Amino acid sequence: MLKKVKALLIGDAMIPGKSFEGAYEKYLKRFIDQVKVGDWESDWGKLQNRRLEVEKKGPEIEEIDPLIKAEGKDASVLMGLFLPVSSKVFEAMPNLHIVGVSRAGLENVNVEEATKKGILVFNVKGRNAEAVSDYAVGMLLSECRNIARAFHSIKGGKWRKEFSNSSWVPELKGKNVGIVGFGYIGRLVAKKLSGFETNTMVYDPFVDAEVIKKAGAVPVDKETLFRESDFITLHARLSEETKNLVGEKELSLMKPTAYLINTARAGLVEEKALLNALKEKKIAGAGLDVFWTEPIPEGSNFLKLDNVTLSTHIAGTTKEALSRSPELLMEDIEKLLKNEETRFVVNPEVLQDERFKKWLDGVRKC
């Protein structure tokens, strides 16, 4: 067999390189005859800290992975999960044509620079949508029904029956649920909550109103959603436009019996505003799986509150979400190489770049 393409598969503690190699064997072996496999960060604790710093500050803060330094010069494809893909990586890989990350977020990839260099970028939208949507519904129920607090009291030798919301502990039937962000996850949350017979409202200025209506929800503006919802669950992407999307103004619109659930990104919410709203009981409670600093600091005021449910950024972590994401990524790259329609191309303008077209035609002819 003639040599076609060399790929670097660089996993981490969450999805090891060996998992990427297994997906390669299934989908891309026909096109890629040489692979080098490694792990960017194999220590779980260190991975959490490093990836969060990259998400805040971008991939340029990290040095080039050793495997890229050693093997990247003649590689055409680079795939990973949280691996930082910076301009320094592009300089070290002059023959790079495809970058793929098996996650929805792109904070660890310099997409702008990739596009300039004619490098096609793939991500995997919705890879953990089932997991996060399940968890959001679970967090909603846990917070409003005091599930975690009751468990904690039993573990502490008490039989607690009184809670901060005891006079209005709600059922879901007939309640207004507001969903902020109607992508893969938001749509699944709406579908799953429909079984509880809730009334669903959606705020997402980037989604056509007819799409929202077709899903059985009502499109509304942000103020209406915050004013009328009994539960608000956040599923928007974090960007400069959505940073602090929920601040003092939005929280002041909420009912004193309403709950805010965030399994998306901490930066969507203004931290001090939420803390004050909870302390002063301007809202009934909150369920948070994401934090402005992770792990949550020991002295955090959120730990002193009795009307918040906290978890350790695990909403998207299920066996299925992790194991299938490299396969979803490589299946889509395979479609490109087979001249079939793809789902996950981030910068489609590169498909018209002459440098990329020349390389792609050569691979397809092999």
GROMACS .gro file of C-alpha atoms in nm:
model
  366
    1MET     CA    1   0.000   0.000   0.000
    2LEU     CA    2   0.134   0.345  -0.086
    3LYS     CA    3   0.180   0.585   0.201
    4LYS     CA    4  -0.118   0.819   0.212
    5VAL     CA    5  -0.141   1.016   0.535
    6LYS     CA    6   0.034   1.033   0.871
    7ALA     CA    7  -0.173   1.123   1.178
    8LEU     CA    8  -0.096   1.212   1.538
    9LEU     CA    9  -0.357   1.092   1.788
   10ILE     CA   10  -0.304   1.268   2.121
   11GLY     CA   11  -0.550   1.189   2.397
   12ASP     CA   12  -0.547   1.266   2.768
   13ALA     CA   13  -0.670   1.136   3.104
   14MET     CA   14  -1.034   1.168   2.997
   15ILE     CA   15  -1.005   0.998   2.656
   16PRO     CA   16  -0.667   0.824   2.619
   17GLY     CA   17  -0.482   0.807   2.290
   18LYS     CA   18  -0.554   0.435   2.272
   19SER     CA   19  -0.926   0.515   2.239
   20PHE     CA   20  -0.849   0.739   1.942
   21GLU     CA   21  -0.640   0.459   1.794
   22GLY     CA   22  -0.935   0.220   1.820
   23ALA     CA   23  -1.159   0.466   1.634
   24TYR     CA   24  -0.887   0.510   1.370
   25GLU     CA   25  -0.878   0.134   1.313
   26LYS     CA   26  -1.253   0.136   1.256
   27TYR     CA   27  -1.290   0.439   1.028
   28LEU     CA   28  -0.967   0.578   0.886
   29LYS     CA   29  -0.722   0.295   0.833
   30ARG     CA   30  -0.803   0.296   0.462
   31PHE     CA   31  -0.679   0.653   0.428
   32ILE     CA   32  -0.420   0.685   0.705
   33ASP     CA   33  -0.146   0.427   0.704
   34GLN     CA   34   0.081   0.575   0.972
   35VAL     CA   35  -0.023   0.688   1.319
   36LYS     CA   36   0.161   0.799   1.627
   37VAL     CA   37  -0.029   0.782   1.955
   38GLY     CA   38   0.026   0.966   2.281
   39ASP     CA   39  -0.138   1.155   2.567
   40TRP     CA   40  -0.111   1.527   2.630
   41GLU     CA   41  -0.187   1.503   3.004
   42SER     CA   42  -0.245   1.164   3.165
   43ASP     CA   43  -0.294   1.287   3.523
   44TRP     CA   44  -0.663   1.350   3.587
   45GLY     CA   45  -0.618   1.631   3.839
   46LYS     CA   46  -0.360   1.814   3.630
   47LEU     CA   47  -0.577   1.774   3.321
   48GLN     CA   48  -0.869   1.954   3.487
   49ASN     CA   49  -0.651   2.249   3.582
   50ARG     CA   50  -0.470   2.273   3.249
   51ARG     CA   51  -0.777   2.244   3.030
   52LEU     CA   52  -0.964   2.506   3.233
   53GLU     CA   53  -0.675   2.749   3.194
   54VAL     CA   54  -0.677   2.684   2.819
   55GLU     CA   55  -1.052   2.742   2.806
   56LYS     CA   56  -1.009   3.076   2.982
   57LYS     CA   57  -0.697   3.201   2.804
   58GLY     CA   58  -0.677   3.004   2.479
   59PRO     CA   59  -0.432   2.742   2.345
   60GLU     CA   60  -0.140   2.983   2.301
   61ILE     CA   61  -0.056   2.964   2.674
   62GLU     CA   62   0.062   2.601   2.638
   63GLU     CA   63   0.386   2.467   2.499
   64ILE     CA   64   0.388   2.222   2.207
   65ASP     CA   65   0.325   1.861   2.304
   66PRO     CA   66   0.647   1.649   2.285
   67LEU     CA   67   0.492   1.407   2.035
   68ILE     CA   68   0.420   1.697   1.800
   69LYS     CA   69   0.778   1.815   1.832
   70ALA     CA   70   0.910   1.467   1.755
   71GLU     CA   71   0.665   1.347   1.490
   72GLY     CA   72   0.466   1.644   1.365
   73LYS     CA   73   0.677   1.773   1.078
   74ASP     CA   74   0.539   1.531   0.816
   75ALA     CA   75   0.196   1.465   0.972
   76SER     CA   76  -0.118   1.576   0.787
   77VAL     CA   77  -0.380   1.504   1.055
   78LEU     CA   78  -0.391   1.591   1.426
   79MET     CA   79  -0.665   1.465   1.657
   80GLY     CA   80  -0.730   1.488   2.029
   81LEU     CA   81  -0.968   1.604   2.298
   82PHE     CA   82  -0.830   1.887   2.514
   83LEU     CA   83  -0.493   1.904   2.334
   84PRO     CA   84  -0.402   2.275   2.282
   85VAL     CA   85  -0.374   2.344   1.909
   86SER     CA   86  -0.200   2.680   1.884
   87SER     CA   87  -0.016   2.879   1.620
   88LYS     CA   88   0.302   2.721   1.759
   89VAL     CA   89   0.159   2.379   1.672
   90PHE     CA   90   0.090   2.492   1.316
   91GLU     CA   91   0.448   2.613   1.282
   92ALA     CA   92   0.576   2.275   1.404
   93MET     CA   93   0.344   2.090   1.161
   94PRO     CA   94   0.394   2.256   0.819
   95ASN     CA   95   0.211   1.972   0.640
   96LEU     CA   96  -0.096   1.977   0.864
   97HIS     CA   97  -0.431   1.979   0.680
   98ILE     CA   98  -0.690   1.848   0.930
   99VAL     CA   99  -0.735   1.914   1.303
  100GLY     CA  100  -1.007   1.726   1.488
  101VAL     CA  101  -1.117   1.755   1.852
  102SER     CA  102  -1.370   1.512   1.989
  103ARG     CA  103  -1.561   1.775   2.185
  104ALA     CA  104  -1.807   2.052   2.108
  105GLY     CA  105  -1.595   2.329   2.256
  106LEU     CA  106  -1.323   2.489   2.045
  107GLU     CA  107  -1.145   2.687   2.315
  108ASN     CA  108  -0.835   2.473   2.275
  109VAL     CA  109  -0.802   2.534   1.899
  110ASN     CA  110  -0.685   2.851   1.728
  111VAL     CA  111  -0.948   2.826   1.455
  112GLU     CA  112  -0.871   3.167   1.308
  113GLU     CA  113  -0.507   3.079   1.247
  114ALA     CA  114  -0.601   2.734   1.116
  115THR     CA  115  -0.831   2.892   0.861
  116LYS     CA  116  -0.560   3.130   0.744
  117LYS     CA  117  -0.328   2.835   0.688
  118GLY     CA  118  -0.586   2.629   0.498
  119ILE     CA  119  -0.631   2.375   0.779
  120LEU     CA  120  -0.976   2.221   0.814
  121VAL     CA  121  -1.105   2.195   1.172
  122PHE     CA  122  -1.354   1.938   1.299
  123ASN     CA  123  -1.525   1.920   1.636
  124VAL     CA  124  -1.804   1.695   1.762
  125LYS     CA  125  -2.121   1.889   1.834
  126GLY     CA  126  -2.356   1.717   2.071
  127ARG     CA  127  -2.116   1.439   2.171
  128ASN     CA  128  -2.230   1.468   2.533
  129ALA     CA  129  -2.574   1.612   2.465
  130GLU     CA  130  -2.757   1.309   2.605
  131ALA     CA  131  -2.538   1.310   2.915
  132VAL     CA  132  -2.571   1.683   2.989
  133SER     CA  133  -2.944   1.696   2.918
  134ASP     CA  134  -3.003   1.400   3.151
  135TYR     CA  135  -2.797   1.572   3.419
  136ALA     CA  136  -2.969   1.909   3.382
  137VAL     CA  137  -3.307   1.748   3.446
  138GLY     CA  138  -3.160   1.557   3.740
  139MET     CA  139  -3.003   1.870   3.885
  140LEU     CA  140  -3.332   2.056   3.849
  141LEU     CA  141  -3.514   1.785   4.043
  142SER     CA  142  -3.241   1.752   4.304
  143GLU     CA  143  -3.241   2.122   4.383
  144CYS     CA  144  -3.615   2.186   4.397
  145ARG     CA  145  -3.697   1.859   4.580
  146ASN     CA  146  -3.401   1.881   4.823
  147ILE     CA  147  -3.270   1.538   4.727
  148ALA     CA  148  -2.902   1.610   4.793
  149ARG     CA  149  -2.976   1.803   5.113
  150ALA     CA  150  -3.191   1.522   5.252
  151PHE     CA  151  -2.916   1.270   5.175
  152HIS     CA  152  -2.657   1.494   5.338
  153SER     CA  153  -2.870   1.524   5.653
  154ILE     CA  154  -2.909   1.146   5.682
  155LYS     CA  155  -2.533   1.099   5.637
  156GLY     CA  156  -2.489   1.351   5.920
  157GLY     CA  157  -2.718   1.154   6.152
  158LYS     CA  158  -3.022   1.380   6.114
  159TRP     CA  159  -3.372   1.330   5.971
  160ARG     CA  160  -3.431   1.666   5.810
  161LYS     CA  161  -3.779   1.757   5.686
  162GLU     CA  162  -3.765   2.136   5.677
  163PHE     CA  163  -3.588   2.324   5.397
  164SER     CA  164  -3.566   2.681   5.272
  165ASN     CA  165  -3.837   2.608   5.014
  166SER     CA  166  -4.061   2.389   5.230
  167SER     CA  167  -4.364   2.613   5.183
  168TRP     CA  168  -4.352   2.584   4.802
  169VAL     CA  169  -4.173   2.259   4.708
  170PRO     CA  170  -4.292   2.225   4.348
  171GLU     CA  171  -4.408   1.952   4.115
  172LEU     CA  172  -4.301   1.995   3.754
  173LYS     CA  173  -4.637   1.945   3.586
  174GLY     CA  174  -4.769   2.275   3.454
  175LYS     CA  175  -4.461   2.473   3.550
  176ASN     CA  176  -4.283   2.713   3.313
  177VAL     CA  177  -3.934   2.601   3.218
  178GLY     CA  178  -3.710   2.848   3.040
  179ILE     CA  179  -3.427   2.714   2.827
  180VAL     CA  180  -3.146   2.953   2.734
  181GLY     CA  181  -2.969   2.813   2.428
  182PHE     CA  182  -3.145   2.573   2.193
  183GLY     CA  183  -2.867   2.366   2.043
  184TYR     CA  184  -2.833   1.989   2.076
  185ILE     CA  185  -2.850   1.993   2.455
  186GLY     CA  186  -3.128   2.248   2.490
  187ARG     CA  187  -3.349   2.059   2.248
  188LEU     CA  188  -3.297   1.733   2.434
  189VAL     CA  189  -3.382   1.902   2.765
  190ALA     CA  190  -3.706   2.027   2.612
  191LYS     CA  191  -3.787   1.679   2.484
  192LYS     CA  192  -3.713   1.511   2.816
  193LEU     CA  193  -3.907   1.767   3.019
  194SER     CA  194  -4.210   1.726   2.792
  195GLY     CA  195  -4.276   1.399   2.974
  196PHE     CA  196  -4.334   1.603   3.290
  197GLU     CA  197  -4.594   1.815   3.103
  198THR     CA  198  -4.410   2.141   3.157
  199ASN     CA  199  -4.461   2.459   2.957
  200THR     CA  200  -4.133   2.525   2.775
  201MET     CA  201  -4.005   2.865   2.669
  202VAL     CA  202  -3.682   2.922   2.477
  203TYR     CA  203  -3.453   3.218   2.440
  204ASP     CA  204  -3.201   3.177   2.160
  205PRO     CA  205  -3.164   3.463   1.911
  206PHE     CA  206  -2.961   3.238   1.679
  207VAL     CA  207  -3.234   2.977   1.627
  208ASP     CA  208  -3.532   3.031   1.398
  209ALA     CA  209  -3.861   3.068   1.584
  210GLU     CA  210  -4.021   2.794   1.370
  211VAL     CA  211  -3.756   2.544   1.483
  212ILE     CA  212  -3.840   2.622   1.846
  213LYS     CA  213  -4.214   2.592   1.783
  214LYS     CA  214  -4.166   2.263   1.602
  215ALA     CA  215  -3.998   2.127   1.915
  216GLY     CA  216  -4.309   2.208   2.117
  217ALA     CA  217  -4.166   2.519   2.284
  218VAL     CA  218  -4.245   2.890   2.271
  219PRO     CA  219  -3.980   3.138   2.151
  220VAL     CA  220  -3.955   3.439   2.382
  221ASP     CA  221  -3.722   3.728   2.450
  222LYS     CA  222  -3.477   3.712   2.740
  223GLU     CA  223  -3.676   3.936   2.974
  224THR     CA  224  -3.994   3.733   2.929
  225LEU     CA  225  -3.811   3.407   2.994
  226PHE     CA  226  -3.655   3.530   3.318
  227ARG     CA  227  -3.975   3.695   3.439
  228GLU     CA  228  -4.214   3.406   3.372
  229SER     CA  229  -4.008   3.090   3.427
  230ASP     CA  230  -4.030   2.870   3.733
  231PHE     CA  231  -3.709   2.699   3.628
  232ILE     CA  232  -3.434   2.833   3.403
  233THR     CA  233  -3.169   2.601   3.261
  234LEU     CA  234  -2.867   2.735   3.073
  235HIS     CA  235  -2.735   2.564   2.758
  236ALA     CA  236  -2.572   2.848   2.564
  237ARG     CA  237  -2.212   2.851   2.442
  238LEU     CA  238  -1.975   3.084   2.625
  239SER     CA  239  -1.845   3.368   2.408
  240GLU     CA  240  -1.775   3.738   2.440
  241GLU     CA  241  -2.140   3.798   2.355
  242THR     CA  242  -2.277   3.554   2.616
  243LYS     CA  243  -2.034   3.623   2.902
  244ASN     CA  244  -2.234   3.732   3.209
  245LEU     CA  245  -2.556   3.671   3.014
  246VAL     CA  246  -2.723   3.626   3.351
  247GLY     CA  247  -2.648   3.921   3.577
  248GLU     CA  248  -2.818   4.129   3.844
  249LYS     CA  249  -3.084   4.253   3.602
  250GLU     CA  250  -3.187   3.906   3.484
  251LEU     CA  251  -3.185   3.761   3.835
  252SER     CA  252  -3.398   4.050   3.961
  253LEU     CA  253  -3.663   3.956   3.705
  254MET     CA  254  -3.693   3.600   3.837
  255LYS     CA  255  -3.969   3.489   4.070
  256PRO     CA  256  -3.865   3.436   4.435
  257THR     CA  257  -3.982   3.077   4.386
  258ALA     CA  258  -3.777   3.017   4.069
  259TYR     CA  259  -3.461   2.810   4.023
  260LEU     CA  260  -3.155   2.858   3.803
  261ILE     CA  261  -2.968   2.552   3.670
  262ASN     CA  262  -2.625   2.582   3.507
  263THR     CA  263  -2.458   2.277   3.352
  264ALA     CA  264  -2.305   2.481   3.067
  265ARG     CA  265  -2.031   2.734   3.153
  266ALA     CA  266  -1.983   2.935   3.471
  267GLY     CA  267  -1.900   3.248   3.273
  268LEU     CA  268  -2.260   3.271   3.150
  269VAL     CA  269  -2.353   3.391   3.499
  270GLU     CA  270  -2.216   3.688   3.694
  271GLU     CA  271  -2.085   3.522   4.010
  272LYS     CA  272  -2.148   3.796   4.267
  273ALA     CA  273  -2.496   3.865   4.135
  274LEU     CA  274  -2.595   3.499   4.173
  275LEU     CA  275  -2.438   3.473   4.516
  276ASN     CA  276  -2.631   3.779   4.636
  277ALA     CA  277  -2.958   3.655   4.484
  278LEU     CA  278  -2.921   3.325   4.668
  279LYS     CA  279  -2.809   3.479   4.999
  280GLU     CA  280  -3.095   3.726   4.998
  281LYS     CA  281  -3.337   3.458   4.871
  282LYS     CA  282  -3.440   3.668   4.574
  283ILE     CA  283  -3.463   3.333   4.393
  284ALA     CA  284  -3.548   2.995   4.543
  285GLY     CA  285  -3.226   2.816   4.456
  286ALA     CA  286  -2.968   2.713   4.202
  287GLY     CA  287  -2.805   2.396   4.074
  288LEU     CA  288  -2.445   2.441   3.959
  289ASP     CA  289  -2.214   2.191   3.792
  290VAL     CA  290  -1.969   2.457   3.669
  291PHE     CA  291  -1.772   2.718   3.860
  292TRP     CA  292  -1.566   3.028   3.800
  293THR     CA  293  -1.268   2.858   3.966
  294GLU     CA  294  -1.240   2.480   3.966
  295PRO     CA  295  -1.215   2.303   4.201
  296ILE     CA  296  -1.439   2.537   4.397
  297PRO     CA  297  -1.224   2.718   4.659
  298GLU     CA  298  -1.245   2.596   5.018
  299GLY     CA  299  -1.376   2.925   5.150
  300SER     CA  300  -1.632   2.984   4.875
  301ASN     CA  301  -1.948   3.152   4.998
  302PHE     CA  302  -2.151   2.909   4.785
  303LEU     CA  303  -2.052   2.637   5.032
  304LYS     CA  304  -2.230   2.827   5.310
  305LEU     CA  305  -2.565   2.841   5.132
  306ASP     CA  306  -2.857   2.607   5.195
  307ASN     CA  307  -3.040   2.680   4.870
  308VAL     CA  308  -2.787   2.558   4.616
  309THR     CA  309  -2.692   2.213   4.484
  310LEU     CA  310  -2.329   2.180   4.374
  311SER     CA  311  -2.153   1.909   4.175
  312THR     CA  312  -1.803   1.862   4.039
  313HIS     CA  313  -1.836   1.946   3.666
  314ILE     CA  314  -1.953   1.596   3.577
  315ALA     CA  315  -2.266   1.664   3.370
  316GLY     CA  316  -2.108   1.549   3.045
  317THR     CA  317  -1.909   1.260   3.184
  318THR     CA  318  -2.071   0.928   3.099
  319LYS     CA  319  -1.925   0.611   2.955
  320GLU     CA  320  -2.113   0.658   2.629
  321ALA     CA  321  -2.026   1.027   2.585
  322LEU     CA  322  -1.656   0.954   2.623
  323SER     CA  323  -1.630   0.629   2.432
  324ARG     CA  324  -1.827   0.736   2.126
  325SER     CA  325  -1.680   1.082   2.066
  326PRO     CA  326  -1.356   0.972   1.889
  327GLU     CA  327  -1.568   0.749   1.666
  328LEU     CA  328  -1.805   1.035   1.581
  329LEU     CA  329  -1.505   1.252   1.494
  330MET     CA  330  -1.333   0.998   1.274
  331GLU     CA  331  -1.651   0.885   1.107
  332ASP     CA  332  -1.706   1.243   0.994
  333ILE     CA  333  -1.349   1.281   0.870
  334GLU     CA  334  -1.396   0.954   0.682
  335LYS     CA  335  -1.704   1.105   0.514
  336LEU     CA  336  -1.495   1.397   0.396
  337LEU     CA  337  -1.229   1.168   0.253
  338LYS     CA  338  -1.498   0.960   0.080
  339ASN     CA  339  -1.653   1.276  -0.067
  340GLU     CA  340  -1.970   1.244   0.142
  341GLU     CA  341  -2.158   1.512   0.336
  342THR     CA  342  -2.004   1.597   0.674
  343ARG     CA  343  -2.163   1.722   0.997
  344PHE     CA  344  -1.884   1.868   1.205
  345VAL     CA  345  -1.668   2.095   0.988
  346VAL     CA  346  -1.603   2.418   1.178
  347ASN     CA  347  -1.448   2.635   0.904
  348PRO     CA  348  -1.603   2.522   0.573
  349GLU     CA  349  -1.438   2.805   0.381
  350VAL     CA  350  -1.118   2.598   0.393
  351LEU     CA  351  -1.283   2.350   0.157
  352GLN     CA  352  -1.232   2.612  -0.115
  353ASP     CA  353  -0.870   2.681  -0.022
  354GLU     CA  354  -0.646   2.569  -0.310
  355ARG     CA  355  -0.382   2.428  -0.073
  356PHE     CA  356  -0.638   2.211   0.100
  357LYS     CA  357  -0.815   2.108  -0.220
  358LYS     CA  358  -0.488   1.987  -0.372
  359TRP     CA  359  -0.408   1.776  -0.066
  360LEU     CA  360  -0.761   1.634  -0.041
  361ASP     CA  361  -0.770   1.538  -0.410
  362GLY     CA  362  -0.440   1.354  -0.365
  363VAL     CA  363  -0.571   1.156  -0.068
  364ARG     CA  364  -0.894   1.064  -0.243
  365LYS     CA  365  -0.705   0.932  -0.546
  366CYS     CA  366  -0.486   0.698  -0.342
   0.00000   0.00000   0.00000
